[in-house]
Amino acid sequence: MDSFVSALHTDKYQITMMYAHYKNGTHQNRRAFDLYFRKLPFGNGYVVFAGLERVVRYLENLRFREEDLLYLQQENAFEPEFLDLLRSFRFTGTLYAMPEGTLAFPGEPLIRIEGNILELQLIETALLNFVGYQSLIATKAARVRHVAGNDTLLEFGTRRAQEMDAAIWGTRAAYLAGFDATSNTLAGQRFGIPSRGTHAHAWVQDFASELEAFRAYAAAFPDATTLLVDTYDTLKSGLPHAIKVGLELKRQGHTLAGIRLDSGDLAYLSKQARMMLDKAGLTDTKITASSDLDEFTILNLKAQGAKIDAWGVGTKLITAFDQPALGAVYKMVARFEDEEWVPTIKISSNPAKITTPGRKSVYRIIDRKSGKARGDLITAVEEKIDEGKPLQLFDPEHPYRRKKVKNFQAIPLLQPIFQEGRIVYALPSLREIREYHQKQLALFWEEYLRILNPEVYPVSLSHQLWDTKQRLLARIYDYIKAEE
Ligand SMILES: Nc1ncnc2c1ncn2[C@@H]1O[C@H](COP(=O)(O)OP(=O)(O)OP(=O)(O)O)[C@@H](O)[C@H]1O
Ligand SMILES: O=P(O)(O)OC[C@H]1O[C@H](OP(=O)(O)OP(=O)(O)O)[C@H](O)[C@@H]1O
Ligand SMILES: O=C(O)c1cccnc1
């Protein structure tokens, strides 16, 4: 698979910071960063983490080629020794991540990464780029799946996507979060996603009559034809012609696979279409709908009793139409000094933007009786959870809101992916990721999963982390006061 990503796929300030670190003699300093998001998109109750495979391939292949170095040399007055350093650049860091398909929540590290600052600065932009987009599309797709129940979901967005990479990786994200197939054949080839499709209006327009067009298509694919019935008049022309061809196929021992509705009142038309098809004995012919669909229109159409078996969803999925960015961030959380990790904090006037210091683990606390998640707990890496003792969870924004959990299992969410540059993780297949995602969903009560006004899932900080955060905050405020 072509997964090369240029080392120059970054922001210029990463390169200039790398140079300044080199000049300062600090480029080998060991640091830790967290990648996380602060706010849930689409008013959803969770995010579906995606993008890890792309991150892994990128880090494995990360090199500066001679033309990259030449470009940097032409653009900047960098010392040749710095360019030599880049020439031998390899990713040598340690990376932990949630598996793709994991349900994630604000403030939780999706990725924790440790390594020298030179490498960690370079990769920030690409990691945010991959994870932000793919997680956003996976989350949107999960919302569509939630309302579609067991109906077939087809990803149709490539023509409206923000260019090729977005189409390909967005399709993969949609598939891992529950779509059944895609119209994009390149994504089909690269990722083994089933590819599916119908035909366009142009096919019908190309013939002297709609009937002739339908017959010709059915002749080419007698067992896999879905006829688009709205080119001229859905009920007066498209359906009668489709039924005629369907009956001809039936006489030849084949089945008309489906019809597709692409305009008009999809509820009314699908009910009429179902009646007409059934009356003709074409009960196995499925109805596909497309036309600016998203989770809200699908939910509404189902509430209207629409007889639609498969939904083609394009623009609004692949462009994350109602929220085009996840707003993920990548923040330094610890410095390695005098043989130990020292937590670091970033202050903001907006309390939500104050970082949580230190290297962290994330646990999903599962109630052993119900098998459902009670909440997540973020701890310092060195903390151990004793499942034999009651665990106190509290809301870090409202610490007085607390609950005690007993008889639980604590599942660590961050898995080792790279150890000092060496990959230690067997990337799961896309099918395994899909299955894992479904199992993740099954851990949550429906209140957290509904698409409108879901309950806020509790994410707690350990006492140790909370104390560290308060201590660092106090220290910084004292320092600022002393400077005044
Ligand atoms: N019964 C329905 N209830 C709610 N929304 C519907 C219903 N039927 C269709 N829609 C949605 O309404 C919108 C209709 O879009 P619009 O009127 O622009 O075009 P259209 O009917 O698809 O025709 P064309 O594509 O030719 O412009 C689409 O988003 C479609 O999904
Ligand atoms: O509406 P979306 O969710 O993006 O789904 C994909 C759309 O792409 C095709 O339209 P086409 O490019 O033929 O244009 P159209 O809007 O005129 O149907 C298809 O007929 C769908 O309408
Ligand atoms: O196969 C289809 O029907 C299709 C594919 C892409 C976009 N719209 C429709």
PDB file of C-alpha atoms in Angstrom, residues 192-455:
ATOM      1  CA  GLY A 192     -10.495  -4.588   1.167  1.00  0.00           C
ATOM      2  CA  ILE A 193     -13.708  -2.633   1.743  1.00  0.00           C
ATOM      3  CA  PRO A 194     -16.601  -4.102  -0.279  1.00  0.00           C
ATOM      4  CA  SER A 195     -17.270  -1.795  -3.235  1.00  0.00           C
ATOM      5  CA  ARG A 196     -20.826  -1.285  -4.408  1.00  0.00           C
ATOM      6  CA  GLY A 197     -22.742   0.938  -6.744  1.00  0.00           C
ATOM      7  CA  THR A 198     -25.732   1.507  -8.966  1.00  0.00           C
ATOM      8  CA  HIS A 199     -25.636   3.673 -12.119  1.00  0.00           C
ATOM      9  CA  ALA A 200     -25.922   7.379 -12.851  1.00  0.00           C
ATOM     10  CA  HIS A 201     -28.540   9.479 -14.666  1.00  0.00           C
ATOM     11  CA  ALA A 202     -26.099   9.695 -17.584  1.00  0.00           C
ATOM     12  CA  TRP A 203     -26.637   5.985 -18.256  1.00  0.00           C
ATOM     13  CA  VAL A 204     -30.337   6.584 -18.800  1.00  0.00           C
ATOM     14  CA  GLN A 205     -29.800   9.800 -20.757  1.00  0.00           C
ATOM     15  CA  ASP A 206     -27.470   7.943 -23.098  1.00  0.00           C
ATOM     16  CA  PHE A 207     -30.282   5.825 -24.537  1.00  0.00           C
ATOM     17  CA  ALA A 208     -33.294   6.631 -26.677  1.00  0.00           C
ATOM     18  CA  SER A 209     -35.574   5.427 -23.883  1.00  0.00           C
ATOM     19  CA  GLU A 210     -35.398   4.674 -20.176  1.00  0.00           C
ATOM     20  CA  LEU A 211     -36.622   1.129 -20.798  1.00  0.00           C
ATOM     21  CA  GLU A 212     -33.848   0.478 -23.293  1.00  0.00           C
ATOM     22  CA  ALA A 213     -31.292   1.846 -20.814  1.00  0.00           C
ATOM     23  CA  PHE A 214     -32.566  -0.380 -17.988  1.00  0.00           C
ATOM     24  CA  ARG A 215     -32.584  -3.467 -20.232  1.00  0.00           C
ATOM     25  CA  ALA A 216     -29.023  -2.860 -21.364  1.00  0.00           C
ATOM     26  CA  TYR A 217     -27.742  -2.445 -17.806  1.00  0.00           C
ATOM     27  CA  ALA A 218     -29.599  -5.526 -16.624  1.00  0.00           C
ATOM     28  CA  ALA A 219     -28.143  -7.502 -19.519  1.00  0.00           C
ATOM     29  CA  ALA A 220     -24.635  -6.587 -18.369  1.00  0.00           C
ATOM     30  CA  PHE A 221     -25.294  -7.450 -14.702  1.00  0.00           C
ATOM     31  CA  PRO A 222     -28.327  -9.746 -14.542  1.00  0.00           C
ATOM     32  CA  ASP A 223     -27.859 -10.521 -10.845  1.00  0.00           C
ATOM     33  CA  ALA A 224     -26.442  -7.217  -9.632  1.00  0.00           C
ATOM     34  CA  THR A 225     -28.501  -4.432 -11.120  1.00  0.00           C
ATOM     35  CA  THR A 226     -29.859  -1.503  -9.154  1.00  0.00           C
ATOM     36  CA  LEU A 227     -31.798   0.842 -11.443  1.00  0.00           C
ATOM     37  CA  LEU A 228     -31.940   4.583 -10.838  1.00  0.00           C
ATOM     38  CA  VAL A 229     -35.581   5.425 -11.382  1.00  0.00           C
ATOM     39  CA  ASP A 230     -35.835   9.221 -11.099  1.00  0.00           C
ATOM     40  CA  THR A 231     -34.346  10.477 -14.362  1.00  0.00           C
ATOM     41  CA  TYR A 232     -37.740  11.400 -15.890  1.00  0.00           C
ATOM     42  CA  ASP A 233     -40.591  10.552 -13.535  1.00  0.00           C
ATOM     43  CA  THR A 234     -40.136   8.133 -10.641  1.00  0.00           C
ATOM     44  CA  LEU A 235     -43.644   6.713 -10.336  1.00  0.00           C
ATOM     45  CA  LYS A 236     -44.940   7.140 -13.882  1.00  0.00           C
ATOM     46  CA  SER A 237     -41.852   6.109 -15.818  1.00  0.00           C
ATOM     47  CA  GLY A 238     -38.907   4.875 -13.712  1.00  0.00           C
ATOM     48  CA  LEU A 239     -40.758   2.301 -11.642  1.00  0.00           C
ATOM     49  CA  PRO A 240     -42.953   0.836 -14.370  1.00  0.00           C
ATOM     50  CA  HIS A 241     -39.841   0.407 -16.523  1.00  0.00           C
ATOM     51  CA  ALA A 242     -37.819  -1.075 -13.674  1.00  0.00           C
ATOM     52  CA  ILE A 243     -40.638  -3.524 -12.920  1.00  0.00           C
ATOM     53  CA  LYS A 244     -40.832  -4.534 -16.568  1.00  0.00           C
ATOM     54  CA  VAL A 245     -37.108  -5.269 -16.609  1.00  0.00           C
ATOM     55  CA  GLY A 246     -37.354  -6.957 -13.211  1.00  0.00           C
ATOM     56  CA  LEU A 247     -40.012  -9.332 -14.525  1.00  0.00           C
ATOM     57  CA  GLU A 248     -37.957 -10.040 -17.654  1.00  0.00           C
ATOM     58  CA  LEU A 249     -34.982 -10.883 -15.420  1.00  0.00           C
ATOM     59  CA  LYS A 250     -37.184 -13.102 -13.283  1.00  0.00           C
ATOM     60  CA  ARG A 251     -38.326 -15.079 -16.331  1.00  0.00           C
ATOM     61  CA  GLN A 252     -34.639 -15.649 -17.108  1.00  0.00           C
ATOM     62  CA  GLY A 253     -34.031 -16.929 -13.591  1.00  0.00           C
ATOM     63  CA  HIS A 254     -32.454 -13.721 -12.238  1.00  0.00           C
ATOM     64  CA  THR A 255     -33.467 -11.140  -9.659  1.00  0.00           C
ATOM     65  CA  LEU A 256     -33.537  -7.384 -10.050  1.00  0.00           C
ATOM     66  CA  ALA A 257     -31.306  -6.450  -7.088  1.00  0.00           C
ATOM     67  CA  GLY A 258     -32.736  -3.004  -6.495  1.00  0.00           C
ATOM     68  CA  ILE A 259     -33.963   0.392  -7.486  1.00  0.00           C
ATOM     69  CA  ARG A 260     -32.510   3.711  -6.355  1.00  0.00           C
ATOM     70  CA  LEU A 261     -34.431   6.864  -5.459  1.00  0.00           C
ATOM     71  CA  ASP A 262     -32.330  10.042  -5.708  1.00  0.00           C
ATOM     72  CA  SER A 263     -34.820  12.915  -5.469  1.00  0.00           C
ATOM     73  CA  GLY A 264     -38.294  13.903  -4.396  1.00  0.00           C
ATOM     74  CA  ASP A 265     -40.134  12.837  -1.254  1.00  0.00           C
ATOM     75  CA  LEU A 266     -38.176   9.745  -0.322  1.00  0.00           C
ATOM     76  CA  ALA A 267     -40.741   8.583   2.252  1.00  0.00           C
ATOM     77  CA  TYR A 268     -43.703   8.771  -0.089  1.00  0.00           C
ATOM     78  CA  LEU A 269     -41.814   7.478  -3.122  1.00  0.00           C
ATOM     79  CA  SER A 270     -40.278   4.542  -1.269  1.00  0.00           C
ATOM     80  CA  LYS A 271     -43.671   3.448   0.092  1.00  0.00           C
ATOM     81  CA  GLN A 272     -45.221   3.672  -3.370  1.00  0.00           C
ATOM     82  CA  ALA A 273     -42.234   1.899  -4.888  1.00  0.00           C
ATOM     83  CA  ARG A 274     -42.412  -0.924  -2.341  1.00  0.00           C
ATOM     84  CA  MET A 275     -46.095  -1.402  -3.046  1.00  0.00           C
ATOM     85  CA  MET A 276     -45.608  -1.467  -6.800  1.00  0.00           C
ATOM     86  CA  LEU A 277     -42.644  -3.850  -6.619  1.00  0.00           C
ATOM     87  CA  ASP A 278     -44.427  -6.211  -4.219  1.00  0.00           C
ATOM     88  CA  LYS A 279     -47.593  -6.170  -6.311  1.00  0.00           C
ATOM     89  CA  ALA A 280     -45.506  -7.229  -9.296  1.00  0.00           C
ATOM     90  CA  GLY A 281     -43.992 -10.058  -7.254  1.00  0.00           C
ATOM     91  CA  LEU A 282     -40.565  -8.400  -7.002  1.00  0.00           C
ATOM     92  CA  THR A 283     -40.437  -8.721  -3.228  1.00  0.00           C
ATOM     93  CA  ASP A 284     -36.694  -9.359  -3.184  1.00  0.00           C
ATOM     94  CA  THR A 285     -35.878  -6.143  -5.024  1.00  0.00           C
ATOM     95  CA  LYS A 286     -34.394  -3.701  -2.510  1.00  0.00           C
ATOM     96  CA  ILE A 287     -34.866   0.054  -2.349  1.00  0.00           C
ATOM     97  CA  THR A 288     -31.814   2.286  -2.056  1.00  0.00           C
ATOM     98  CA  ALA A 289     -32.092   6.013  -1.373  1.00  0.00           C
ATOM     99  CA  SER A 290     -29.575   8.794  -1.837  1.00  0.00           C
ATOM    100  CA  SER A 291     -29.751  12.607  -1.933  1.00  0.00           C
ATOM    101  CA  ASP A 292     -28.115  14.765   0.695  1.00  0.00           C
ATOM    102  CA  LEU A 293     -28.704  12.249   3.468  1.00  0.00           C
ATOM    103  CA  ASP A 294     -27.332  12.388   6.981  1.00  0.00           C
ATOM    104  CA  GLU A 295     -28.290  10.941  10.377  1.00  0.00           C
ATOM    105  CA  PHE A 296     -31.141  13.427  10.802  1.00  0.00           C
ATOM    106  CA  THR A 297     -32.825  12.845   7.436  1.00  0.00           C
ATOM    107  CA  ILE A 298     -32.437   9.076   7.804  1.00  0.00           C
ATOM    108  CA  LEU A 299     -33.964   9.147  11.291  1.00  0.00           C
ATOM    109  CA  ASN A 300     -36.793  11.315  10.023  1.00  0.00           C
ATOM    110  CA  LEU A 301     -37.447   9.161   6.974  1.00  0.00           C
ATOM    111  CA  LYS A 302     -37.585   6.065   9.161  1.00  0.00           C
ATOM    112  CA  ALA A 303     -40.041   7.827  11.474  1.00  0.00           C
ATOM    113  CA  GLN A 304     -42.194   8.497   8.410  1.00  0.00           C
ATOM    114  CA  GLY A 305     -42.226   4.778   7.666  1.00  0.00           C
ATOM    115  CA  ALA A 306     -40.049   5.035   4.567  1.00  0.00           C
ATOM    116  CA  LYS A 307     -39.483   1.628   2.953  1.00  0.00           C
ATOM    117  CA  ILE A 308     -35.785   2.037   2.365  1.00  0.00           C
ATOM    118  CA  ASP A 309     -33.360  -0.889   2.700  1.00  0.00           C
ATOM    119  CA  ALA A 310     -30.090   0.826   1.848  1.00  0.00           C
ATOM    120  CA  TRP A 311     -28.849   4.386   2.258  1.00  0.00           C
ATOM    121  CA  GLY A 312     -26.204   6.034   0.070  1.00  0.00           C
ATOM    122  CA  VAL A 313     -24.569   8.769   2.121  1.00  0.00           C
ATOM    123  CA  GLY A 314     -22.087  11.133   0.506  1.00  0.00           C
ATOM    124  CA  THR A 315     -21.374  14.808   1.054  1.00  0.00           C
ATOM    125  CA  LYS A 316     -22.578  15.177   4.619  1.00  0.00           C
ATOM    126  CA  LEU A 317     -20.555  12.216   5.834  1.00  0.00           C
ATOM    127  CA  ILE A 318     -17.260  12.629   4.019  1.00  0.00           C
ATOM    128  CA  THR A 319     -17.016  16.376   4.644  1.00  0.00           C
ATOM    129  CA  ALA A 320     -18.265  16.141   8.267  1.00  0.00           C
ATOM    130  CA  PHE A 321     -20.683  18.768   7.027  1.00  0.00           C
ATOM    131  CA  ASP A 322     -21.955  20.122  10.350  1.00  0.00           C
ATOM    132  CA  GLN A 323     -18.549  20.203  12.036  1.00  0.00           C
ATOM    133  CA  PRO A 324     -15.590  20.164   9.698  1.00  0.00           C
ATOM    134  CA  ALA A 325     -12.804  19.838  12.322  1.00  0.00           C
ATOM    135  CA  LEU A 326     -12.364  17.879  15.523  1.00  0.00           C
ATOM    136  CA  GLY A 327      -9.989  20.446  17.008  1.00  0.00           C
ATOM    137  CA  ALA A 328      -7.586  17.856  18.393  1.00  0.00           C
ATOM    138  CA  VAL A 329      -4.489  19.167  20.174  1.00  0.00           C
ATOM    139  CA  TYR A 330      -0.978  17.919  20.956  1.00  0.00           C
ATOM    140  CA  LYS A 331       0.464  19.205  24.203  1.00  0.00           C
ATOM    141  CA  MET A 332       3.704  18.697  26.100  1.00  0.00           C
ATOM    142  CA  VAL A 333       2.964  16.974  29.408  1.00  0.00           C
ATOM    143  CA  ALA A 334       6.373  16.010  30.811  1.00  0.00           C
ATOM    144  CA  ARG A 335      10.107  16.685  30.521  1.00  0.00           C
ATOM    145  CA  PHE A 336      12.728  14.079  31.272  1.00  0.00           C
ATOM    146  CA  GLU A 337      15.295  15.723  33.532  1.00  0.00           C
ATOM    147  CA  ASP A 338      17.909  14.265  35.889  1.00  0.00           C
ATOM    148  CA  GLU A 339      16.762  10.728  35.120  1.00  0.00           C
ATOM    149  CA  GLU A 340      13.119  11.359  35.908  1.00  0.00           C
ATOM    150  CA  TRP A 341       9.930  12.559  34.261  1.00  0.00           C
ATOM    151  CA  VAL A 342       8.839  15.971  35.478  1.00  0.00           C
ATOM    152  CA  PRO A 343       5.211  16.936  34.745  1.00  0.00           C
ATOM    153  CA  THR A 344       4.675  20.223  32.908  1.00  0.00           C
ATOM    154  CA  ILE A 345       1.525  22.303  32.521  1.00  0.00           C
ATOM    155  CA  LYS A 346       0.131  24.885  30.118  1.00  0.00           C
ATOM    156  CA  ILE A 347      -2.075  27.555  31.632  1.00  0.00           C
ATOM    157  CA  SER A 348      -4.957  29.304  29.921  1.00  0.00           C
ATOM    158  CA  SER A 349      -7.548  31.842  30.976  1.00  0.00           C
ATOM    159  CA  ASN A 350     -10.034  29.282  29.691  1.00  0.00           C
ATOM    160  CA  PRO A 351      -9.997  26.491  32.338  1.00  0.00           C
ATOM    161  CA  ALA A 352     -10.875  23.889  29.697  1.00  0.00           C
ATOM    162  CA  LYS A 353      -7.597  24.686  27.956  1.00  0.00           C
ATOM    163  CA  ILE A 354      -5.371  24.098  30.995  1.00  0.00           C
ATOM    164  CA  THR A 355      -3.485  20.870  30.319  1.00  0.00           C
ATOM    165  CA  THR A 356      -3.340  17.910  32.678  1.00  0.00           C
ATOM    166  CA  PRO A 357       0.335  17.401  33.515  1.00  0.00           C
ATOM    167  CA  GLY A 358       2.362  14.201  33.428  1.00  0.00           C
ATOM    168  CA  ARG A 359       2.458  10.936  31.533  1.00  0.00           C
ATOM    169  CA  LYS A 360      -0.935   9.323  31.814  1.00  0.00           C
ATOM    170  CA  SER A 361      -2.842   6.073  31.442  1.00  0.00           C
ATOM    171  CA  VAL A 362      -6.556   5.775  30.685  1.00  0.00           C
ATOM    172  CA  TYR A 363      -8.754   3.034  32.131  1.00  0.00           C
ATOM    173  CA  ARG A 364     -12.317   2.107  31.243  1.00  0.00           C
ATOM    174  CA  ILE A 365     -14.062   1.068  34.425  1.00  0.00           C
ATOM    175  CA  ILE A 366     -16.485  -1.753  33.667  1.00  0.00           C
ATOM    176  CA  ASP A 367     -19.131  -2.860  36.104  1.00  0.00           C
ATOM    177  CA  ARG A 368     -18.719  -6.640  36.445  1.00  0.00           C
ATOM    178  CA  LYS A 369     -22.430  -7.238  36.972  1.00  0.00           C
ATOM    179  CA  SER A 370     -23.881  -5.363  34.002  1.00  0.00           C
ATOM    180  CA  GLY A 371     -20.776  -5.493  31.814  1.00  0.00           C
ATOM    181  CA  LYS A 372     -21.289  -1.786  31.143  1.00  0.00           C
ATOM    182  CA  ALA A 373     -18.868   1.132  31.463  1.00  0.00           C
ATOM    183  CA  ARG A 374     -19.269   3.212  34.638  1.00  0.00           C
ATOM    184  CA  GLY A 375     -16.761   5.859  33.629  1.00  0.00           C
ATOM    185  CA  ASP A 376     -13.159   6.355  32.537  1.00  0.00           C
ATOM    186  CA  LEU A 377     -10.273   7.091  34.859  1.00  0.00           C
ATOM    187  CA  ILE A 378      -7.121   8.944  33.858  1.00  0.00           C
ATOM    188  CA  THR A 379      -4.144   8.193  36.120  1.00  0.00           C
ATOM    189  CA  ALA A 380      -0.434   8.863  36.193  1.00  0.00           C
ATOM    190  CA  VAL A 381       1.410   6.009  34.421  1.00  0.00           C
ATOM    191  CA  GLU A 382       3.031   4.766  37.590  1.00  0.00           C
ATOM    192  CA  GLU A 383      -0.288   4.380  39.437  1.00  0.00           C
ATOM    193  CA  LYS A 384      -1.718   0.902  39.860  1.00  0.00           C
ATOM    194  CA  ILE A 385      -5.431   0.188  40.159  1.00  0.00           C
ATOM    195  CA  ASP A 386      -6.447  -2.365  42.761  1.00  0.00           C
ATOM    196  CA  GLU A 387      -9.643  -4.000  41.490  1.00  0.00           C
ATOM    197  CA  GLY A 388     -10.171  -5.480  44.959  1.00  0.00           C
ATOM    198  CA  LYS A 389     -10.726  -2.061  46.530  1.00  0.00           C
ATOM    199  CA  PRO A 390     -13.543   0.441  45.929  1.00  0.00           C
ATOM    200  CA  LEU A 391     -12.522   3.115  43.438  1.00  0.00           C
ATOM    201  CA  GLN A 392     -13.484   6.732  43.797  1.00  0.00           C
ATOM    202  CA  LEU A 393     -14.388   8.543  40.583  1.00  0.00           C
ATOM    203  CA  PHE A 394     -14.939  12.281  40.483  1.00  0.00           C
ATOM    204  CA  ASP A 395     -15.646  14.910  37.869  1.00  0.00           C
ATOM    205  CA  PRO A 396     -12.470  17.054  37.595  1.00  0.00           C
ATOM    206  CA  GLU A 397     -14.512  20.133  36.697  1.00  0.00           C
ATOM    207  CA  HIS A 398     -16.876  19.609  39.617  1.00  0.00           C
ATOM    208  CA  PRO A 399     -14.791  17.616  42.131  1.00  0.00           C
ATOM    209  CA  TYR A 400     -17.669  17.463  44.623  1.00  0.00           C
ATOM    210  CA  ARG A 401     -19.512  15.184  42.161  1.00  0.00           C
ATOM    211  CA  ARG A 402     -18.090  11.814  43.063  1.00  0.00           C
ATOM    212  CA  LYS A 403     -19.051   8.173  43.146  1.00  0.00           C
ATOM    213  CA  LYS A 404     -17.567   4.978  44.539  1.00  0.00           C
ATOM    214  CA  VAL A 405     -17.325   1.967  42.277  1.00  0.00           C
ATOM    215  CA  LYS A 406     -17.010  -1.622  43.513  1.00  0.00           C
ATOM    216  CA  ASN A 407     -16.831  -4.933  41.687  1.00  0.00           C
ATOM    217  CA  PHE A 408     -15.288  -3.469  38.593  1.00  0.00           C
ATOM    218  CA  GLN A 409     -12.753  -4.286  35.951  1.00  0.00           C
ATOM    219  CA  ALA A 410     -10.293  -1.576  34.836  1.00  0.00           C
ATOM    220  CA  ILE A 411      -9.373  -1.959  31.181  1.00  0.00           C
ATOM    221  CA  PRO A 412      -6.293   0.008  30.095  1.00  0.00           C
ATOM    222  CA  LEU A 413      -7.017   1.801  26.826  1.00  0.00           C
ATOM    223  CA  LEU A 414      -3.552   2.920  25.751  1.00  0.00           C
ATOM    224  CA  GLN A 415      -1.611   0.126  24.059  1.00  0.00           C
ATOM    225  CA  PRO A 416       2.125   0.134  23.304  1.00  0.00           C
ATOM    226  CA  ILE A 417       2.603   0.769  19.572  1.00  0.00           C
ATOM    227  CA  PHE A 418       6.284   1.782  19.270  1.00  0.00           C
ATOM    228  CA  GLN A 419       9.071   1.172  21.794  1.00  0.00           C
ATOM    229  CA  GLU A 420      12.093   3.328  21.043  1.00  0.00           C
ATOM    230  CA  GLY A 421      11.322   3.409  17.358  1.00  0.00           C
ATOM    231  CA  ARG A 422      10.556  -0.300  17.084  1.00  0.00           C
ATOM    232  CA  ILE A 423       7.005  -1.259  16.262  1.00  0.00           C
ATOM    233  CA  VAL A 424       5.625  -3.632  18.906  1.00  0.00           C
ATOM    234  CA  TYR A 425       1.998  -3.695  17.775  1.00  0.00           C
ATOM    235  CA  ALA A 426       0.429  -6.011  15.227  1.00  0.00           C
ATOM    236  CA  LEU A 427      -1.898  -3.743  13.273  1.00  0.00           C
ATOM    237  CA  PRO A 428      -5.306  -5.418  13.289  1.00  0.00           C
ATOM    238  CA  SER A 429      -7.169  -5.980  10.034  1.00  0.00           C
ATOM    239  CA  LEU A 430      -9.941  -3.578   9.162  1.00  0.00           C
ATOM    240  CA  ARG A 431     -12.464  -6.333   9.806  1.00  0.00           C
ATOM    241  CA  GLU A 432     -11.043  -6.849  13.307  1.00  0.00           C
ATOM    242  CA  ILE A 433     -11.226  -3.098  13.931  1.00  0.00           C
ATOM    243  CA  ARG A 434     -14.903  -3.068  12.887  1.00  0.00           C
ATOM    244  CA  GLU A 435     -15.679  -5.919  15.238  1.00  0.00           C
ATOM    245  CA  TYR A 436     -13.744  -4.291  18.061  1.00  0.00           C
ATOM    246  CA  HIS A 437     -15.668  -1.047  17.502  1.00  0.00           C
ATOM    247  CA  GLN A 438     -18.987  -2.884  17.829  1.00  0.00           C
ATOM    248  CA  LYS A 439     -17.780  -4.474  21.072  1.00  0.00           C
ATOM    249  CA  GLN A 440     -16.795  -1.032  22.336  1.00  0.00           C
ATOM    250  CA  LEU A 441     -20.306   0.273  21.636  1.00  0.00           C
ATOM    251  CA  ALA A 442     -21.765  -2.682  23.517  1.00  0.00           C
ATOM    252  CA  LEU A 443     -19.920  -1.521  26.668  1.00  0.00           C
ATOM    253  CA  PHE A 444     -22.018   1.633  26.867  1.00  0.00           C
ATOM    254  CA  TRP A 445     -25.554   2.274  28.001  1.00  0.00           C
ATOM    255  CA  GLU A 446     -27.806   3.690  25.318  1.00  0.00           C
ATOM    256  CA  GLU A 447     -28.001   7.066  27.146  1.00  0.00           C
ATOM    257  CA  TYR A 448     -24.423   7.792  26.082  1.00  0.00           C
ATOM    258  CA  LEU A 449     -24.951   6.649  22.503  1.00  0.00           C
ATOM    259  CA  ARG A 450     -28.079   8.481  21.367  1.00  0.00           C
ATOM    260  CA  ILE A 451     -27.437  11.164  18.740  1.00  0.00           C
ATOM    261  CA  LEU A 452     -29.410  13.960  20.418  1.00  0.00           C
ATOM    262  CA  ASN A 453     -28.466  15.316  23.846  1.00  0.00           C
ATOM    263  CA  PRO A 454     -26.646  12.215  25.068  1.00  0.00           C
ATOM    264  CA  GLU A 455     -25.747  11.900  28.745  1.00  0.00           C
TER     265      GLU A 455
END
